[in-house]
CSV table of C-alpha atoms and ligand atoms in Angstrom, one decimal:
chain,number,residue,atom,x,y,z
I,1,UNK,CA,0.0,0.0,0.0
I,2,UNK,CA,1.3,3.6,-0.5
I,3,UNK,CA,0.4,6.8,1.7
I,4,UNK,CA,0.1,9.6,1.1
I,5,UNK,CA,1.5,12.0,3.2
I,6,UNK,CA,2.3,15.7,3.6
I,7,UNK,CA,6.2,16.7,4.4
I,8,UNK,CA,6.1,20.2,6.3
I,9,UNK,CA,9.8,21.3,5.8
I,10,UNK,CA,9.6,24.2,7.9
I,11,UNK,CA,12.3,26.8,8.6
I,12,UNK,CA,15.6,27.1,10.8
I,13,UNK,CA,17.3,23.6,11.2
I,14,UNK,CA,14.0,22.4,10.0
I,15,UNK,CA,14.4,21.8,6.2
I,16,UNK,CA,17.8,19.5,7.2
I,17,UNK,CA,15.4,17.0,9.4
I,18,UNK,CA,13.2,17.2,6.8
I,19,UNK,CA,15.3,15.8,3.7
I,20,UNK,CA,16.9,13.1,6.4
I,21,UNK,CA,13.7,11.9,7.9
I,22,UNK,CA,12.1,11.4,4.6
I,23,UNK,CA,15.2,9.5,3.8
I,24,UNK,CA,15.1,7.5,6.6
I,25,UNK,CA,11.3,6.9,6.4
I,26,UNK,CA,11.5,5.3,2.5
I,27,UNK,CA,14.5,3.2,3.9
I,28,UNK,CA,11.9,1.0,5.8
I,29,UNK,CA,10.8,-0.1,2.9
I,30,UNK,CA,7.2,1.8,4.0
I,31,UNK,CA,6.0,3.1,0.3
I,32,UNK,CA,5.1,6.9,0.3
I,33,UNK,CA,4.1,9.7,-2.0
I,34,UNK,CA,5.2,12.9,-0.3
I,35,UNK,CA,3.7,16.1,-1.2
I,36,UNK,CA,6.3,18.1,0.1
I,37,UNK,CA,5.4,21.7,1.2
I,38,UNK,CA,6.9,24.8,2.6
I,39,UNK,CA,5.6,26.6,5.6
I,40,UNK,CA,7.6,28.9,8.4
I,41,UNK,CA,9.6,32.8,8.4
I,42,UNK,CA,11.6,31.4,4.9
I,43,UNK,CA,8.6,31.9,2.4
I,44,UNK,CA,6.4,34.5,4.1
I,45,UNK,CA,8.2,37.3,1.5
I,46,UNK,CA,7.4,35.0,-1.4
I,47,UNK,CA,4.1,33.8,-0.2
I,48,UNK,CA,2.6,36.7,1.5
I,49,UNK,CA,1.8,34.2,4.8
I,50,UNK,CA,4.0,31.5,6.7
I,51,UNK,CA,1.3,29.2,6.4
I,52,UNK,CA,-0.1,29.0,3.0
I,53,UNK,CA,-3.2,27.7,2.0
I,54,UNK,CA,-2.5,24.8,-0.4
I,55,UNK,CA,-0.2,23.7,2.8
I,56,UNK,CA,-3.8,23.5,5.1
I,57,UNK,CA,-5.2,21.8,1.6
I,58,UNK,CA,-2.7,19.1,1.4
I,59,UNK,CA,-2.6,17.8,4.5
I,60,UNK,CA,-6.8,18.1,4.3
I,61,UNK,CA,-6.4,15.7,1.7
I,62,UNK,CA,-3.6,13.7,2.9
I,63,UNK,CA,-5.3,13.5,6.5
I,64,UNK,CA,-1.4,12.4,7.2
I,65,UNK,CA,1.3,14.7,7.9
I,66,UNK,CA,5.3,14.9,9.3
I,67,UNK,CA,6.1,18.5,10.0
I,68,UNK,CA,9.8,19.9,10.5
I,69,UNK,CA,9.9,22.8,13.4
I,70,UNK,CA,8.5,26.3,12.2
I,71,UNK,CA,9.8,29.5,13.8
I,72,UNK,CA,7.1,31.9,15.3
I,73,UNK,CA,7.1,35.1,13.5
I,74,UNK,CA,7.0,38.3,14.4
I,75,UNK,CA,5.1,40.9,12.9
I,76,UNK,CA,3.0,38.6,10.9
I,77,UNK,CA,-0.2,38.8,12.5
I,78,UNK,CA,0.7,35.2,13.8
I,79,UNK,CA,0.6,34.4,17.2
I,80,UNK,CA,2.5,31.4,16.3
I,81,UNK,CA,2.2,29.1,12.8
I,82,UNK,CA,2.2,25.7,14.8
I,83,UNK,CA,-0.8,26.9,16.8
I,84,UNK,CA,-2.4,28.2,13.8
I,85,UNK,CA,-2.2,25.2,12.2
I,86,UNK,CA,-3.7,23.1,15.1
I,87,UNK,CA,-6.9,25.3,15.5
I,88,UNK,CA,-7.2,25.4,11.4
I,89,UNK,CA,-7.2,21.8,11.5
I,90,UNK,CA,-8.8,21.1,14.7
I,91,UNK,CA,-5.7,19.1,15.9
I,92,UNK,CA,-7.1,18.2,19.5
I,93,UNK,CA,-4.9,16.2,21.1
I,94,UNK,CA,-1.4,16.2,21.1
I,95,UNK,CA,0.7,13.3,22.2
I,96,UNK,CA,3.9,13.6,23.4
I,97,UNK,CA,5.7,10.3,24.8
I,98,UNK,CA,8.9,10.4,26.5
I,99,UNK,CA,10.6,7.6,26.3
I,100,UNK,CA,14.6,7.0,27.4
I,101,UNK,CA,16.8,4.7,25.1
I,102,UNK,CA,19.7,3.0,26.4
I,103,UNK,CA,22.7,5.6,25.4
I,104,UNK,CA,20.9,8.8,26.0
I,105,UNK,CA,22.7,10.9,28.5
I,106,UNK,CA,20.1,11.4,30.8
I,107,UNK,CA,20.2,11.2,35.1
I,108,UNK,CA,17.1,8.8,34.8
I,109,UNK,CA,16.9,5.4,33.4
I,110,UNK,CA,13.5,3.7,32.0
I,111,UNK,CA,11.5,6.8,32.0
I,112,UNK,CA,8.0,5.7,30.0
I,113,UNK,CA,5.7,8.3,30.2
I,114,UNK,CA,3.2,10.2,27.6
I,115,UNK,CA,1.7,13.4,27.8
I,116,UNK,CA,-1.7,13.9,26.0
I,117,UNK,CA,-2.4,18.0,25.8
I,118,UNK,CA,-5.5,19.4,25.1
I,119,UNK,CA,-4.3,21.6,22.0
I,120,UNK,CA,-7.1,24.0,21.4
I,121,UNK,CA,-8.1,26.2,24.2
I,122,UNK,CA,-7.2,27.2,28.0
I,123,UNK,CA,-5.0,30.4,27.6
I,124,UNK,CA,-3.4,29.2,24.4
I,125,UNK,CA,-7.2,30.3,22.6
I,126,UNK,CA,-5.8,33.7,22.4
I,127,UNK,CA,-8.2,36.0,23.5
I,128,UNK,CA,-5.8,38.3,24.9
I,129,UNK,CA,-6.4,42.2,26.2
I,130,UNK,CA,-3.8,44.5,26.1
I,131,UNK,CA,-2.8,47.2,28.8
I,132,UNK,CA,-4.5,50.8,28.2
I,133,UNK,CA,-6.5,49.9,25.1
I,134,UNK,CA,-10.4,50.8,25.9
I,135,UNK,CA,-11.7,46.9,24.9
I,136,UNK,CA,-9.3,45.9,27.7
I,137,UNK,CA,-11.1,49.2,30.0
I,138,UNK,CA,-14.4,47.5,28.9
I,139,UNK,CA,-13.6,43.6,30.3
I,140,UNK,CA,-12.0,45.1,33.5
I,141,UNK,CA,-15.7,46.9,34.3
I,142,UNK,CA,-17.5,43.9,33.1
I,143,UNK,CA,-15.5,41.6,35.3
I,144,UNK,CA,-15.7,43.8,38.3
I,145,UNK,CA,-19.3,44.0,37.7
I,146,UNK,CA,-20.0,40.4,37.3
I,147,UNK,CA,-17.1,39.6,40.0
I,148,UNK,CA,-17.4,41.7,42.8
I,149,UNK,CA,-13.7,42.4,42.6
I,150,UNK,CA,-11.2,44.7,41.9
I,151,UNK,CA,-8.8,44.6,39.1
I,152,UNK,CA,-5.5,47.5,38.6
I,153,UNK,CA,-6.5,49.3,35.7
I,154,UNK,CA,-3.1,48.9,34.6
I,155,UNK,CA,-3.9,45.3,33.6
I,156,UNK,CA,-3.6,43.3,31.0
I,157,UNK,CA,-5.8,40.7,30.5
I,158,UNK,CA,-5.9,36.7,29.0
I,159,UNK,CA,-8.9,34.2,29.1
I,160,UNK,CA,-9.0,30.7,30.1
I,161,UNK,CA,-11.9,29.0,28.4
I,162,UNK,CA,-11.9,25.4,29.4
I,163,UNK,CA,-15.1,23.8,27.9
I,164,UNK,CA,-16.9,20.3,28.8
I,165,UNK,CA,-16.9,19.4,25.2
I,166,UNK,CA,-13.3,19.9,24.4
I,167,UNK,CA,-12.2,18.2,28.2
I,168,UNK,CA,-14.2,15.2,26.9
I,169,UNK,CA,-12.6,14.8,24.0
I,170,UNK,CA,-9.2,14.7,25.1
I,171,UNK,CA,-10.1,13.3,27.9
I,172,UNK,CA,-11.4,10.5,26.0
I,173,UNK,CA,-8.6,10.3,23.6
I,174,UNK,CA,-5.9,9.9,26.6
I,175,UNK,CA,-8.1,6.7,27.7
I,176,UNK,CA,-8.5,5.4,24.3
I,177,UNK,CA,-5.0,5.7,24.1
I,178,UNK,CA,-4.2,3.7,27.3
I,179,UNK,CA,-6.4,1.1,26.7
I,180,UNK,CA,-5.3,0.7,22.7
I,181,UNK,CA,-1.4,0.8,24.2
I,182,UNK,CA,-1.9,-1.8,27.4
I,183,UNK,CA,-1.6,1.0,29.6
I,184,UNK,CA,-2.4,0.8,33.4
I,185,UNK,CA,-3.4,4.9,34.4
I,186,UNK,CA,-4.5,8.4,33.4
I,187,UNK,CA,-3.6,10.6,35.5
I,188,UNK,CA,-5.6,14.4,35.2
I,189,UNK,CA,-3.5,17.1,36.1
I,190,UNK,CA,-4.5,21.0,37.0
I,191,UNK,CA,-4.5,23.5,39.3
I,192,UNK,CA,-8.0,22.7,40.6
I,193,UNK,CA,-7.8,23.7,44.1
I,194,UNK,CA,-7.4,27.5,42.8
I,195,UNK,CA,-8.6,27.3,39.1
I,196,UNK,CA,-12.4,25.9,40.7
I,197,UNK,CA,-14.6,26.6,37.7
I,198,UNK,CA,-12.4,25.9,34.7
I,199,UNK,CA,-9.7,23.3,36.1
I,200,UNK,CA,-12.4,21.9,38.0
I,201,UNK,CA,-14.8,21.3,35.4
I,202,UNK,CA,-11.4,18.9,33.5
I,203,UNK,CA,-11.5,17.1,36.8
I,204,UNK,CA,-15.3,16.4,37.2
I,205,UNK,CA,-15.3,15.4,33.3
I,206,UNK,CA,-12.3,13.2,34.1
I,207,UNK,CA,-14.4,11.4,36.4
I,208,UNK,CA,-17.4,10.9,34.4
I,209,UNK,CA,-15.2,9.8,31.8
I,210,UNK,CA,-13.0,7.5,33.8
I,211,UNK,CA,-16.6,5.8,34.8
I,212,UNK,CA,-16.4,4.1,31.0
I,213,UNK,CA,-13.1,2.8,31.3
I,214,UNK,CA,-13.4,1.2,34.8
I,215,UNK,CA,-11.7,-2.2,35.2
I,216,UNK,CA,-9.5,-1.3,32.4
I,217,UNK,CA,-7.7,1.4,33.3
I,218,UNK,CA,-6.7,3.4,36.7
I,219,UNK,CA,-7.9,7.5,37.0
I,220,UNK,CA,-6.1,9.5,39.8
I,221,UNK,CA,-5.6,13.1,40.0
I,222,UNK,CA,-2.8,15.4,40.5
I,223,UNK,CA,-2.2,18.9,41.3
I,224,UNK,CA,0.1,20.3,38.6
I,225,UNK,CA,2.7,22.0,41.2
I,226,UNK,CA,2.8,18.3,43.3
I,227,UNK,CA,3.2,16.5,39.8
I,228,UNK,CA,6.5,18.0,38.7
I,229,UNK,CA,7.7,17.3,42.4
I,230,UNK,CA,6.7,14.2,41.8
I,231,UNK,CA,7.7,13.5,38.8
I,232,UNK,CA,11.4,14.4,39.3
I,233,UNK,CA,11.5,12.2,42.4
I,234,UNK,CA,9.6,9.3,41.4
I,235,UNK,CA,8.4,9.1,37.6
I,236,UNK,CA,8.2,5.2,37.4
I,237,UNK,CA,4.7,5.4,39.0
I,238,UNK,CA,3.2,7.4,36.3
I,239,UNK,CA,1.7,6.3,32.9
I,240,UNK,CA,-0.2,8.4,30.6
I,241,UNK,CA,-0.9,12.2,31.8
I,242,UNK,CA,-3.7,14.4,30.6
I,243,UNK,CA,-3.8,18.3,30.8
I,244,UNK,CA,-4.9,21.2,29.7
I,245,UNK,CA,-3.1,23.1,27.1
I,246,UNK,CA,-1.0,25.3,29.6
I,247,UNK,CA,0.3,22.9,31.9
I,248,UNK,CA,0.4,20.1,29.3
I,249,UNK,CA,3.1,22.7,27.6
I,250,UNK,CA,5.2,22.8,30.1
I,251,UNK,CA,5.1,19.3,31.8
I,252,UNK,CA,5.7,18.0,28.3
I,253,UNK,CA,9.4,20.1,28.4
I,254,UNK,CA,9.8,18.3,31.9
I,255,UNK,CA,9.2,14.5,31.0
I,256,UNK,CA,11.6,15.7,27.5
I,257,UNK,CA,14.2,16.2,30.3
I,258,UNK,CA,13.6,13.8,31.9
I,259,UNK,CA,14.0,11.3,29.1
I,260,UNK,CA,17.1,12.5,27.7
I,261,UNK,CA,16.3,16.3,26.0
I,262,UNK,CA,14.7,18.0,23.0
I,263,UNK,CA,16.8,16.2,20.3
I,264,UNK,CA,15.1,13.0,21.3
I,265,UNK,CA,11.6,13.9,21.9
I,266,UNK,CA,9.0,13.3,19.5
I,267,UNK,CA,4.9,14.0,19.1
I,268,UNK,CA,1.6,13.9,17.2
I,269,UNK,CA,-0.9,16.1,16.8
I,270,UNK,CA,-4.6,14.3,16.4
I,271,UNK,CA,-7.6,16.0,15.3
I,272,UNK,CA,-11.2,13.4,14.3
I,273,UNK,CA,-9.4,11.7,10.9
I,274,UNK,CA,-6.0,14.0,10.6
I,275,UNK,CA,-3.0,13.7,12.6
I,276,UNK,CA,0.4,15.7,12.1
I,277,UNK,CA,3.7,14.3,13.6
I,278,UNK,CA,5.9,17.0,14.7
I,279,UNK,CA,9.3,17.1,17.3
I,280,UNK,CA,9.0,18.5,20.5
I,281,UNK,CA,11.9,21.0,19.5
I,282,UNK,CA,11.6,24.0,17.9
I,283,UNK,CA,13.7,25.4,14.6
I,284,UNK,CA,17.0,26.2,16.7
I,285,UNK,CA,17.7,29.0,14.3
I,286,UNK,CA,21.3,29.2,15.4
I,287,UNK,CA,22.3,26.2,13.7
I,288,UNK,CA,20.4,26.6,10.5
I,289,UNK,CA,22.1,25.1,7.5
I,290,UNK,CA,25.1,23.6,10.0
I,291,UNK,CA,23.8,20.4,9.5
I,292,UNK,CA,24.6,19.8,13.5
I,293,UNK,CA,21.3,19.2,15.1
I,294,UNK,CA,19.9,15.9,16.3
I,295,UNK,CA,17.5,14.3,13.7
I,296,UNK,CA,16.0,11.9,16.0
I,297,UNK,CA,12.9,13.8,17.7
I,298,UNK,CA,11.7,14.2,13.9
I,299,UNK,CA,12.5,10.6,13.0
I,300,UNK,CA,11.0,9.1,15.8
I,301,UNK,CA,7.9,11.0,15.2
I,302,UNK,CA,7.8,9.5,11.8
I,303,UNK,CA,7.8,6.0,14.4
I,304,UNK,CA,5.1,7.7,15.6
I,305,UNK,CA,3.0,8.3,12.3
I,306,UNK,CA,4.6,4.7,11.1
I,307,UNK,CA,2.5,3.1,14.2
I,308,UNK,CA,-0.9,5.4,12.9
I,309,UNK,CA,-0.4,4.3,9.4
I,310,UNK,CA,-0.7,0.6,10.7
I,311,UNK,CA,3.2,0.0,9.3
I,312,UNK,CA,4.1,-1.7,13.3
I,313,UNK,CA,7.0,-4.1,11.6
I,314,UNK,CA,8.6,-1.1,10.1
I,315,UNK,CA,7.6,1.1,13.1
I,316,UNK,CA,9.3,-1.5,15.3
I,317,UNK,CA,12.6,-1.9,12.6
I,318,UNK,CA,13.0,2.1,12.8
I,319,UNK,CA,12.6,2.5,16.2
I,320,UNK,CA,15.1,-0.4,16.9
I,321,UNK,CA,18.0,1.3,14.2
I,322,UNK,CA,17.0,4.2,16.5
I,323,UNK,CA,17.9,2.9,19.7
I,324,UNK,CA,21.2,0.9,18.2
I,325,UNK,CA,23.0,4.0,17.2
I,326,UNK,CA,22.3,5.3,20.0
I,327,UNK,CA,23.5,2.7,22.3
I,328,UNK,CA,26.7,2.9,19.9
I,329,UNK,CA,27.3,6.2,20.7
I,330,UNK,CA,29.6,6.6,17.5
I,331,UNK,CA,26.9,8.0,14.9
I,332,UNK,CA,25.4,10.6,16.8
I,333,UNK,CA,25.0,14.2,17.0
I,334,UNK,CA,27.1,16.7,19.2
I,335,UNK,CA,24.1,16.6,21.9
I,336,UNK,CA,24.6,13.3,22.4
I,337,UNK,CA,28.3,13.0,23.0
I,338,UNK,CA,29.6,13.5,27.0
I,339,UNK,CA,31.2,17.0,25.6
I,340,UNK,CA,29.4,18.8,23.7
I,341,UNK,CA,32.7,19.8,21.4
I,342,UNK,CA,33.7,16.6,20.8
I,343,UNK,CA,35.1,16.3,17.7
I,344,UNK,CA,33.8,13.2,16.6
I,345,UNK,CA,30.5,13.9,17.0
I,346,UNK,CA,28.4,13.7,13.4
I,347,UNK,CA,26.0,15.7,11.4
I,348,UNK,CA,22.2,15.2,11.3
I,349,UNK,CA,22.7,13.9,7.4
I,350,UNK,CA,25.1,11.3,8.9
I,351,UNK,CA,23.1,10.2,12.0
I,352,UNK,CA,20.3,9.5,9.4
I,353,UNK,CA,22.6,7.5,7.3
I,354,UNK,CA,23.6,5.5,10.4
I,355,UNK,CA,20.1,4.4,11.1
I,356,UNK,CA,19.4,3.9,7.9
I,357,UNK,CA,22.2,1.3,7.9
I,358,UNK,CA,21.3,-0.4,11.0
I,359,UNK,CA,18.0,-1.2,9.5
I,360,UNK,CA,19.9,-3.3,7.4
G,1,NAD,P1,14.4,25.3,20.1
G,1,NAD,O1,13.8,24.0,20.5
G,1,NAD,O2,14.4,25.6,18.7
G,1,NAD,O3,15.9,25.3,20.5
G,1,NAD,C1,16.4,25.5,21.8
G,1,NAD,C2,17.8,24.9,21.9
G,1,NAD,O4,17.6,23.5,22.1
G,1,NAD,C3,18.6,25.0,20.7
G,1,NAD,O5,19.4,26.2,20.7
G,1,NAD,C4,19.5,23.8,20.8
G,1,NAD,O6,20.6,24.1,21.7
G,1,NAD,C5,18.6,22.8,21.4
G,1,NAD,N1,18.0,21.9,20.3
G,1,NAD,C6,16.7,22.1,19.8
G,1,NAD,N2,16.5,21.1,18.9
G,1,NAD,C7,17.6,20.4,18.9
G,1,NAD,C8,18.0,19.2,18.1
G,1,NAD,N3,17.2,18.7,17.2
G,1,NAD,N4,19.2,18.7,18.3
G,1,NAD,C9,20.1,19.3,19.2
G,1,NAD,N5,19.8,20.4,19.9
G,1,NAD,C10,18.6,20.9,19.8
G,1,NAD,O7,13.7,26.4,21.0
G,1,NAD,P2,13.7,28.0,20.8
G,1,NAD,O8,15.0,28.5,20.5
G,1,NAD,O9,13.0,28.5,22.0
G,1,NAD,O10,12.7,28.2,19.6
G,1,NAD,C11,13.2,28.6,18.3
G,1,NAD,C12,11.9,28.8,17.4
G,1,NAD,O11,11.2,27.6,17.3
G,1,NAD,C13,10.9,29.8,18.1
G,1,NAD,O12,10.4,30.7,17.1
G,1,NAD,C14,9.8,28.9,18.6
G,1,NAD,O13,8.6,29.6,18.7
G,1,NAD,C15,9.8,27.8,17.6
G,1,NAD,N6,9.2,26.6,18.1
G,1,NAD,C16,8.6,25.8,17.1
G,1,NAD,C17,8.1,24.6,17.5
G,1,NAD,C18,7.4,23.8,16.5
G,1,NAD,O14,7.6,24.0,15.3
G,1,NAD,N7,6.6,22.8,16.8
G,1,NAD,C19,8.2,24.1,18.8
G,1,NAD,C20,8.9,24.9,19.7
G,1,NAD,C21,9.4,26.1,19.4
């Protein structure tokens, strides 16, 4: 069978993970036909936008995509492309798994956890006031009104919609997940005991929720402040995590850590029938055309879209290549050495040819 799938190449570092993680990807012996597509700061002068239509279009039709990092412009009118992109799309739920290999330089060992964010609302929706401007005047008397309290004038002001539909559905999708992966929790995280109305309402939807998965999987709750305690001390007793967009942000950045850093950190973005694979790293601008950075958060995202493409033996052959040069130690990128100017340290164009000859 082919697929068809959308290649994002991005900006920065990103068009160099690109071109090796499409390499890599036809070296399983998977059959695609890329549609390969620009998107990011590089073509906004000969485009007009960093996120052109016929981009949106093809992954509409391709309902598949792997997307190298995108910087977040300024000046554009974008708050960011990569949140753009998940609201056009609808991209719910983004999974993040951290995962550490054997050879990763990391201070913890056998780290298997997942993040599942909420991707669409919570104070990532954007409706942002700024300080001084009448609309902004205008909330602050409304809220005082309705509230009973007082706010500085000199405020600015963000909202934080969290809505039962959109807590259902990723609260859903982090069960499904469990139960589809033979995995034993969901833990909810939030601020609940402060947040009452909006972080509460994710916990008392958690609970209805959890109701349809009982006997198969475990529900517990966490405050997000406890959790990163927690989850420095002790992270072998967690499983799969489920937050709102915020928190799931930033506790995604905390299990990457934990796991061995950004260059080894992968995700997905799900909406209903389209999912977009991404890295957890951004477009590390600084080493743009170097050809230095670590390919591996990209190509085991492609893992990632492998697995949702029903390709599990060539999921399973990548992922293993993966892990070997990595144990090796010898084909890897600077990040991965124990300095990080060791000279024999290689490029991101080698490290892909590495894994592509441990495949075999
Ligand atoms: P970044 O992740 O791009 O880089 C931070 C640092 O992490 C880099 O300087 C580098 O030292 C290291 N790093 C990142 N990726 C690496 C890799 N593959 N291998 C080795 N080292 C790596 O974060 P930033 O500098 O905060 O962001 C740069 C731009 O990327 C910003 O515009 C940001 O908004 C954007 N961004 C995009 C995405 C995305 O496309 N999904 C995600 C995060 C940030």
């Amino acid at each position: 069978m082919v697929h068809n799938v959308t290649l994002i190449r991005g900006d920065g570092v990103g068009p160099e993970l690109a071109a090796v993680t499409k390499d890599v990807l036809d070296a399983t012996g998977v059959k695609f036909n890329w549609d390969i597509v620009d998107a990011g700061v590089d073509i906004v002068e000969k485009e007009g936008t960093p996120l052109p239509q016929k981009v949106l279009d093809s992954i509409k039709k391709n309902k598949v995509a792997i997307k190298a990092p995108i910087t977040t412009p300024i000046g554009t009118g974008f708050r960011s492309v990569n949140v753009a992109l998940r609201k056009k799309l609808d991209l719910f739920a983004c999974l993040r798994p951290a995962k550490t290999y054997p050879g990763v330089r990391t201070k913890y060992q056998n780290i298997d956890l997942v993040v599942v964010r909420e991707n669409t609302e919570d104070l990532y929706a954007g409706i942002e006031f700024e300080v001084g401007k009448p609309e902004t005047k205008n909330i602050i008397s409304a809220i005082e009104k309705e509230s009973k309290k007082t706010i500085l004038k000199d405020s600015a002001i963000s909202i934080k919609p969290i809505s039962r539909t959109n807590s259902e559905r990723i609260i859903r999708f982090a069960f499904d997940y469990a139960v589809k992966e033979g995995r034993k929790k969901v833990t909810s995280v939030t601020k609940a005991n402060i947040m009452k109305f909006t972080d509460g309402l994710f916990y008392e939807v958690g609970r209805e929720v959890a109701k349809d998965y009982k006997g198969k999987v475990e529900y517990e709750e966490r405050l997000i402040d406890n959790m990163c305690m927690q989850l420095v001390q002790k992270p072998e007793i967690y499983d799969v995590m489920v937050l709102p967009n915020l928190y799931g942000d930033i506790l995604s950045d905390l299990c990457a850590g934990l796991a061995g850093g950004l260059g080894v950190a992968p995700g997905g973005n799900f909406g209903k029938d389209i999912a977009v694979f991404e890295a957890v790293h951004g477009s590390a601008p600084k080493y743009k055309g170097m050809n230095k950075v670590n390919p591996t958060a990209l190509i085991l995202s492609g893992v990632m879209m492998l697995h949702y493409l029903g390709e599990i033996e060539a999921a399973k052959k990548l992922e293993a290549a993966v892990t070997k040069v990595i144990k090796e130690g010898k084909s890897v990128t600077y990040d991965m050495k124990p300095q990080r100017d060791d000279p024999t340290a290689v490029g991101t164009k080698e490290m892909g040819q590495a894994i592509i000859k441990a495949m075999g």
